[in-house]
Amino acid sequence: MHSPVWLPLWQAAASLLHVATEAAVVLPFMLALCLFLGRKRLRPAMAKAGRLFYTIALVTGIFGLIDIAGHGFVSLRALPAAMPQLVPYPYDFMSLPWRATVLSFLIWLGSMVLVLVAGKIASRFFATASVQMDAETERGIDRVAFWAGLVAFAACVGFFATLFVRNWPFLGLPYQMTEEAATSVLLQNAWRQSCAALMPAGAIAVLAMFLQFPPVSRQDRQRARDVRTREVIPGTAEDVLPLSTDDIASLRMALAFALAGATFQLLDAGFVAFSSAAQLGFGASSALLRFGPFLVTAGSLVCWAFLFARPRRTAFLLALLPVLLILLRAVAGF
């Protein structure tokens, strides 16, 4: 029997949902770090970045729920019914094959509740970040931010547990594999996914920050180009519309996460690209599989490095291009 006609559409949508799911795993950690670092002069910048990370975590968390439920339904219900030669009957709900999907969904939902609680606790920190206050009030706000950070970190642990649970072999361990070995393998895989997830999470955050900046008019863009043409030393022209100190600090916070995740993925993709020729072959398709992730990650890394060195409001394309490259890699499947 042929596969369902909607299956290719779901596979394309699932690739994009997977990007959002990856980002949601580490966004609570990014929020927690902003809350822990939001002291003294860094408070306005960390509050701005933390509020954005919180919003993105909620949005990507919803996509993560759809991803978990959709994968569970397609792999355990729709596909067995459409292809009985693979599985002779659809699985019953709450049976062993469904257990990974149901538990993952519930843990993910509980983690989203923790994110909401962290945001509720941190609302006072976000609202008063730029307000002058006495020392006692300031210490109280710092305690609020600390407890909100702990709750956000607990949400991150829950999302991490989801990566572990959804891959656990509830139907039985592979042949000659012990439970300790399976746990070790799945923990390593979840850790690698979490480190790599910093790249899409940072990319979405950087793009969202640029979308929050006031729009730049055509006249301002032309004036910026005119200023650059008159510069004596390349790269030293004064910005026409400079970002504030807090905007630069919050943008660099998001860029730091993106760069960390891209560096991890670049090393991983470089190892595959330059050491797997014997396994993947030398044809065009194998070259795409080998070097595609490496080139996409390298291009994103270059864009973010330029932005980190010189944050500019007019450099929107440097924030947009990495997101497009990440989506392209997800849809293309390499």
Tab-separated table of C-alpha atoms in Angstrom:
chain	number	residue	atom	x	y	z
A	1	MET	CA	0.000	0.000	0.000
A	2	HIS	CA	1.223	3.472	-0.884
A	3	SER	CA	2.043	5.981	1.814
A	4	PRO	CA	-0.578	8.693	2.508
A	5	VAL	CA	-0.548	11.713	0.193
A	6	TRP	CA	-0.248	14.045	3.182
A	7	LEU	CA	2.915	12.387	4.456
A	8	PRO	CA	5.381	14.597	2.459
A	9	LEU	CA	3.562	17.710	3.691
A	10	TRP	CA	3.810	16.518	7.271
A	11	GLN	CA	7.494	15.691	6.863
A	12	ALA	CA	8.202	19.236	5.620
A	13	ALA	CA	6.171	20.767	8.451
A	14	ALA	CA	7.789	18.437	10.984
A	15	SER	CA	11.234	19.659	9.928
A	16	LEU	CA	10.266	23.234	10.731
A	17	LEU	CA	8.575	22.180	13.965
A	18	HIS	CA	11.760	20.386	14.957
A	19	VAL	CA	13.691	23.677	14.732
A	20	ALA	CA	11.213	25.322	17.111
A	21	THR	CA	11.340	22.323	19.447
A	22	GLU	CA	15.133	22.458	19.588
A	23	ALA	CA	15.055	26.179	20.364
A	24	ALA	CA	12.467	25.729	23.117
A	25	VAL	CA	14.707	23.261	24.966
A	26	VAL	CA	17.410	25.833	25.796
A	27	LEU	CA	15.444	29.099	25.880
A	28	PRO	CA	14.550	28.661	29.599
A	29	PHE	CA	18.264	28.266	30.306
A	30	MET	CA	18.933	31.486	28.388
A	31	LEU	CA	16.186	33.188	30.408
A	32	ALA	CA	17.625	31.865	33.674
A	33	LEU	CA	21.099	33.138	32.823
A	34	CYS	CA	19.711	36.617	32.104
A	35	LEU	CA	17.903	36.602	35.449
A	36	PHE	CA	21.030	35.493	37.310
A	37	LEU	CA	23.180	38.152	35.586
A	38	GLY	CA	20.658	40.988	35.908
A	39	ARG	CA	22.536	43.012	38.505
A	40	LYS	CA	23.534	46.684	38.696
A	41	ARG	CA	24.393	48.152	35.305
A	42	LEU	CA	23.461	44.970	33.427
A	43	ARG	CA	19.902	44.944	34.781
A	44	PRO	CA	18.188	46.868	31.904
A	45	ALA	CA	19.965	44.886	29.186
A	46	MET	CA	19.383	41.495	30.846
A	47	ALA	CA	15.747	42.362	31.527
A	48	LYS	CA	15.198	43.238	27.886
A	49	ALA	CA	16.886	40.051	26.668
A	50	GLY	CA	15.166	37.920	29.324
A	51	ARG	CA	11.715	39.226	28.471
A	52	LEU	CA	12.323	38.384	24.811
A	53	PHE	CA	13.660	34.903	25.646
A	54	TYR	CA	10.577	34.297	27.788
A	55	THR	CA	8.201	35.228	24.964
A	56	ILE	CA	10.043	33.119	22.408
A	57	ALA	CA	10.146	30.180	24.850
A	58	LEU	CA	6.353	30.235	25.128
A	59	VAL	CA	5.827	30.429	21.367
A	60	THR	CA	8.349	27.725	20.490
A	61	GLY	CA	7.051	25.620	23.391
A	62	ILE	CA	3.604	25.531	21.765
A	63	PHE	CA	5.198	24.381	18.510
A	64	GLY	CA	7.054	21.763	20.538
A	65	LEU	CA	3.758	20.367	21.838
A	66	ILE	CA	2.484	20.143	18.269
A	67	ASP	CA	5.721	18.437	17.217
A	68	ILE	CA	5.528	15.793	19.967
A	69	ALA	CA	1.824	15.095	19.450
A	70	GLY	CA	2.139	15.062	15.662
A	71	HIS	CA	5.087	12.699	15.596
A	72	GLY	CA	3.332	10.404	18.045
A	73	PHE	CA	0.125	10.319	16.026
A	74	VAL	CA	1.810	9.856	12.665
A	75	SER	CA	4.258	7.177	13.750
A	76	LEU	CA	1.979	5.237	16.093
A	77	ARG	CA	-1.510	5.701	14.706
A	78	ALA	CA	-1.790	6.983	11.150
A	79	LEU	CA	1.130	5.127	9.546
A	80	PRO	CA	0.303	1.680	10.963
A	81	ALA	CA	-3.278	2.118	9.773
A	82	ALA	CA	-2.147	3.221	6.290
A	83	MET	CA	0.637	0.641	5.912
A	84	PRO	CA	-0.535	-2.598	7.543
A	85	GLN	CA	2.357	-4.500	6.007
A	86	LEU	CA	4.636	-2.706	8.481
A	87	VAL	CA	2.445	-2.954	11.573
A	88	PRO	CA	-0.585	-5.242	11.434
A	89	TYR	CA	-2.816	-3.068	13.641
A	90	PRO	CA	-2.990	0.448	15.047
A	91	TYR	CA	-1.695	0.786	18.561
A	92	ASP	CA	-4.124	1.345	21.386
A	93	PHE	CA	-3.858	4.609	23.258
A	94	MET	CA	-1.747	4.382	26.432
A	95	SER	CA	-0.193	1.122	25.257
A	96	LEU	CA	3.574	0.618	25.507
A	97	PRO	CA	4.285	2.132	22.045
A	98	TRP	CA	2.314	5.249	23.029
A	99	ARG	CA	4.042	5.639	26.373
A	100	ALA	CA	7.009	7.668	25.087
A	101	THR	CA	4.706	10.105	23.286
A	102	VAL	CA	2.297	10.553	26.199
A	103	LEU	CA	5.027	10.980	28.813
A	104	SER	CA	6.979	13.371	26.585
A	105	PHE	CA	3.862	15.460	25.996
A	106	LEU	CA	3.055	15.650	29.713
A	107	ILE	CA	6.639	16.518	30.729
A	108	TRP	CA	6.831	19.172	28.012
A	109	LEU	CA	3.493	20.636	29.119
A	110	GLY	CA	4.668	20.728	32.742
A	111	SER	CA	7.865	22.480	31.667
A	112	MET	CA	5.836	25.113	29.836
A	113	VAL	CA	3.885	25.729	33.045
A	114	LEU	CA	7.207	26.276	34.825
A	115	VAL	CA	8.199	28.800	32.148
A	116	LEU	CA	4.922	30.647	32.746
A	117	VAL	CA	5.558	30.636	36.499
A	118	ALA	CA	9.100	31.936	35.977
A	119	GLY	CA	7.799	34.744	33.800
A	120	LYS	CA	5.141	35.619	36.376
A	121	ILE	CA	7.729	35.761	39.162
A	122	ALA	CA	10.146	37.768	37.003
A	123	SER	CA	7.512	40.304	35.894
A	124	ARG	CA	8.527	42.634	38.721
A	125	PHE	CA	12.168	42.391	37.644
A	126	PHE	CA	11.242	43.140	34.030
A	127	ALA	CA	9.018	46.099	34.965
A	128	THR	CA	11.514	47.834	37.267
A	129	ALA	CA	14.771	47.129	35.405
A	130	SER	CA	15.283	50.769	34.387
A	131	VAL	CA	13.914	52.336	37.584
A	132	GLN	CA	16.198	53.945	40.154
A	133	MET	CA	15.674	52.362	43.590
A	134	ASP	CA	17.225	52.228	47.021
A	135	ALA	CA	19.593	49.453	48.078
A	136	GLU	CA	17.003	47.458	50.039
A	137	THR	CA	14.484	47.457	47.195
A	138	GLU	CA	17.247	46.517	44.795
A	139	ARG	CA	18.187	43.500	46.909
A	140	GLY	CA	14.526	42.461	46.946
A	141	ILE	CA	14.363	42.644	43.146
A	142	ASP	CA	17.565	40.598	42.921
A	143	ARG	CA	16.003	37.887	45.104
A	144	VAL	CA	12.930	37.849	42.869
A	145	ALA	CA	15.121	37.453	39.788
A	146	PHE	CA	17.101	34.668	41.477
A	147	TRP	CA	14.015	32.610	42.319
A	148	ALA	CA	12.566	33.193	38.859
A	149	GLY	CA	15.859	31.993	37.396
A	150	LEU	CA	15.693	28.802	39.449
A	151	VAL	CA	12.178	28.072	38.164
A	152	ALA	CA	13.310	28.759	34.591
A	153	PHE	CA	16.249	26.407	35.057
A	154	ALA	CA	13.842	23.732	36.342
A	155	ALA	CA	11.830	24.194	33.128
A	156	CYS	CA	15.021	23.676	31.138
A	157	VAL	CA	15.623	20.400	33.017
A	158	GLY	CA	12.080	19.322	32.128
A	159	PHE	CA	12.596	20.059	28.436
A	160	PHE	CA	15.885	18.159	28.575
A	161	ALA	CA	14.076	15.193	30.144
A	162	THR	CA	11.665	15.221	27.212
A	163	LEU	CA	14.542	14.622	24.790
A	164	PHE	CA	15.479	11.603	26.874
A	165	VAL	CA	12.001	10.132	27.395
A	166	ARG	CA	10.734	10.427	23.824
A	167	ASN	CA	13.583	8.188	22.588
A	168	TRP	CA	13.452	5.611	25.379
A	169	PRO	CA	12.730	2.074	24.035
A	170	PHE	CA	9.602	1.281	26.037
A	171	LEU	CA	8.981	-1.790	23.853
A	172	GLY	CA	12.250	-3.298	25.022
A	173	LEU	CA	15.983	-2.689	24.883
A	174	PRO	CA	17.932	-3.431	21.704
A	175	TYR	CA	19.647	-6.790	21.516
A	176	GLN	CA	22.572	-7.139	23.939
A	177	MET	CA	22.143	-3.597	25.267
A	178	THR	CA	21.806	-3.081	28.990
A	179	GLU	CA	19.633	-0.443	30.605
A	180	GLU	CA	22.735	1.433	31.801
A	181	ALA	CA	24.141	1.524	28.271
A	182	ALA	CA	20.839	2.746	26.823
A	183	THR	CA	20.631	5.466	29.479
A	184	SER	CA	24.179	6.594	28.746
A	185	VAL	CA	23.562	6.744	24.989
A	186	LEU	CA	20.301	8.683	25.341
A	187	LEU	CA	21.810	11.131	27.841
A	188	GLN	CA	24.714	11.818	25.502
A	189	ASN	CA	22.304	12.304	22.606
A	190	ALA	CA	20.101	14.669	24.646
A	191	TRP	CA	23.171	16.652	25.723
A	192	ARG	CA	24.381	16.991	22.121
A	193	GLN	CA	20.940	18.123	20.995
A	194	SER	CA	20.785	20.685	23.800
A	195	CYS	CA	24.190	22.156	22.959
A	196	ALA	CA	23.309	22.299	19.259
A	197	ALA	CA	19.928	23.876	20.099
A	198	LEU	CA	21.676	27.061	21.219
A	199	MET	CA	22.163	27.880	17.536
A	200	PRO	CA	18.483	28.034	16.433
A	201	ALA	CA	17.446	29.554	19.774
A	202	GLY	CA	20.042	32.315	19.453
A	203	ALA	CA	19.196	32.831	15.784
A	204	ILE	CA	15.503	33.348	16.518
A	205	ALA	CA	16.320	35.692	19.406
A	206	VAL	CA	18.711	37.808	17.310
A	207	LEU	CA	16.161	38.143	14.505
A	208	ALA	CA	13.398	39.010	16.996
A	209	MET	CA	15.566	41.748	18.511
A	210	PHE	CA	16.122	43.310	15.094
A	211	LEU	CA	12.380	43.181	14.433
A	212	GLN	CA	11.842	45.122	17.680
A	213	PHE	CA	14.160	47.954	16.673
A	214	PRO	CA	12.502	51.045	15.151
A	215	PRO	CA	12.389	50.802	11.353
A	216	VAL	CA	15.101	52.526	9.349
A	217	SER	CA	13.853	54.879	6.636
A	218	ARG	CA	15.193	54.912	3.092
A	219	GLN	CA	16.791	58.295	3.695
A	220	ASP	CA	18.642	56.992	6.745
A	221	ARG	CA	19.896	53.983	4.776
A	222	GLN	CA	21.135	56.241	1.989
A	223	ARG	CA	22.799	58.532	4.522
A	224	ALA	CA	24.517	55.505	6.114
A	225	ARG	CA	25.831	54.407	2.691
A	226	ASP	CA	27.099	57.922	2.008
A	227	VAL	CA	28.936	57.962	5.344
A	228	ARG	CA	30.584	54.609	4.594
A	229	THR	CA	31.755	55.774	1.177
A	230	ARG	CA	33.593	58.703	2.794
A	231	GLU	CA	35.356	56.645	5.487
A	232	VAL	CA	39.151	56.649	5.338
A	233	ILE	CA	39.666	53.318	7.114
A	234	PRO	CA	37.148	50.562	6.165
A	235	GLY	CA	34.764	49.697	8.993
A	236	THR	CA	35.348	52.863	11.006
A	237	ALA	CA	32.461	54.983	9.757
A	238	GLU	CA	30.192	56.366	12.472
A	239	ASP	CA	26.742	54.795	12.676
A	240	VAL	CA	23.919	57.012	11.494
A	241	LEU	CA	21.432	55.441	13.917
A	242	PRO	CA	23.551	53.936	16.708
A	243	LEU	CA	22.075	51.404	19.094
A	244	SER	CA	21.889	52.209	22.775
A	245	THR	CA	24.274	50.587	25.228
A	246	ASP	CA	21.498	48.373	26.603
A	247	ASP	CA	20.417	47.313	23.105
A	248	ILE	CA	23.984	46.355	22.231
A	249	ALA	CA	24.398	44.373	25.462
A	250	SER	CA	21.127	42.458	25.013
A	251	LEU	CA	21.880	41.800	21.335
A	252	ARG	CA	25.335	40.493	22.166
A	253	MET	CA	23.788	38.233	24.817
A	254	ALA	CA	21.643	36.579	22.165
A	255	LEU	CA	24.570	36.505	19.737
A	256	ALA	CA	26.749	34.783	22.350
A	257	PHE	CA	24.263	31.909	22.581
A	258	ALA	CA	23.988	31.685	18.806
A	259	LEU	CA	27.771	31.677	18.389
A	260	ALA	CA	28.200	29.003	21.074
A	261	GLY	CA	25.664	26.717	19.411
A	262	ALA	CA	27.070	27.388	15.930
A	263	THR	CA	30.608	26.633	17.093
A	264	PHE	CA	29.459	23.303	18.542
A	265	GLN	CA	27.570	22.419	15.361
A	266	LEU	CA	30.456	23.533	13.149
A	267	LEU	CA	32.871	21.197	14.913
A	268	ASP	CA	30.367	18.358	14.681
A	269	ALA	CA	29.565	19.026	11.014
A	270	GLY	CA	33.262	19.476	10.177
A	271	PHE	CA	34.079	16.077	11.639
A	272	VAL	CA	31.365	14.466	9.511
A	273	ALA	CA	32.323	16.423	6.374
A	274	PHE	CA	36.023	15.614	6.422
A	275	SER	CA	36.056	12.128	7.909
A	276	SER	CA	33.076	10.278	6.426
A	277	ALA	CA	33.908	10.164	2.721
A	278	ALA	CA	34.394	6.396	2.824
A	279	GLN	CA	30.952	5.837	4.390
A	280	LEU	CA	28.950	8.392	2.397
A	281	GLY	CA	30.773	8.176	-0.939
A	282	PHE	CA	31.939	10.881	-3.323
A	283	GLY	CA	28.842	11.661	-5.432
A	284	ALA	CA	26.904	14.924	-5.560
A	285	SER	CA	24.234	13.775	-3.107
A	286	SER	CA	26.813	12.483	-0.641
A	287	ALA	CA	28.789	15.728	-0.956
A	288	LEU	CA	25.622	17.667	-0.097
A	289	LEU	CA	25.047	15.478	2.947
A	290	ARG	CA	28.666	15.898	4.042
A	291	PHE	CA	29.333	19.568	3.371
A	292	GLY	CA	25.795	21.053	3.462
A	293	PRO	CA	25.547	21.313	7.270
A	294	PHE	CA	29.142	22.535	7.488
A	295	LEU	CA	28.635	25.334	4.950
A	296	VAL	CA	25.273	26.401	6.404
A	297	THR	CA	26.712	26.566	9.917
A	298	ALA	CA	29.856	28.354	8.758
A	299	GLY	CA	27.800	30.984	6.908
A	300	SER	CA	25.659	31.613	9.987
A	301	LEU	CA	28.741	31.819	12.190
A	302	VAL	CA	30.299	34.476	9.951
A	303	CYS	CA	27.131	36.600	9.997
A	304	TRP	CA	26.892	36.491	13.785
A	305	ALA	CA	30.596	37.193	14.222
A	306	PHE	CA	30.247	40.395	12.163
A	307	LEU	CA	27.192	41.414	14.179
A	308	PHE	CA	28.903	40.708	17.494
A	309	ALA	CA	31.965	42.737	16.513
A	310	ARG	CA	29.908	45.660	15.248
A	311	PRO	CA	26.196	45.685	16.142
A	312	ARG	CA	24.347	47.921	13.692
A	313	ARG	CA	20.642	48.550	13.254
A	314	THR	CA	21.025	48.528	9.464
A	315	ALA	CA	22.511	44.993	9.445
A	316	PHE	CA	19.123	43.259	9.382
A	317	LEU	CA	20.179	40.877	6.603
A	318	LEU	CA	22.968	39.517	8.821
A	319	ALA	CA	20.281	38.546	11.343
A	320	LEU	CA	17.833	37.193	8.761
A	321	LEU	CA	20.233	35.095	6.670
A	322	PRO	CA	21.200	32.600	9.437
A	323	VAL	CA	17.527	31.906	10.196
A	324	LEU	CA	16.851	31.247	6.516
A	325	LEU	CA	19.876	28.947	6.332
A	326	ILE	CA	18.702	27.001	9.390
A	327	LEU	CA	15.214	26.579	7.887
A	328	LEU	CA	16.728	25.556	4.547
A	329	ARG	CA	18.843	22.912	6.256
A	330	ALA	CA	15.805	21.607	8.142
A	331	VAL	CA	13.592	21.340	5.062
A	332	ALA	CA	16.360	19.907	2.877
A	333	GLY	CA	17.103	17.296	5.521
A	334	PHE	CA	20.894	17.624	5.689
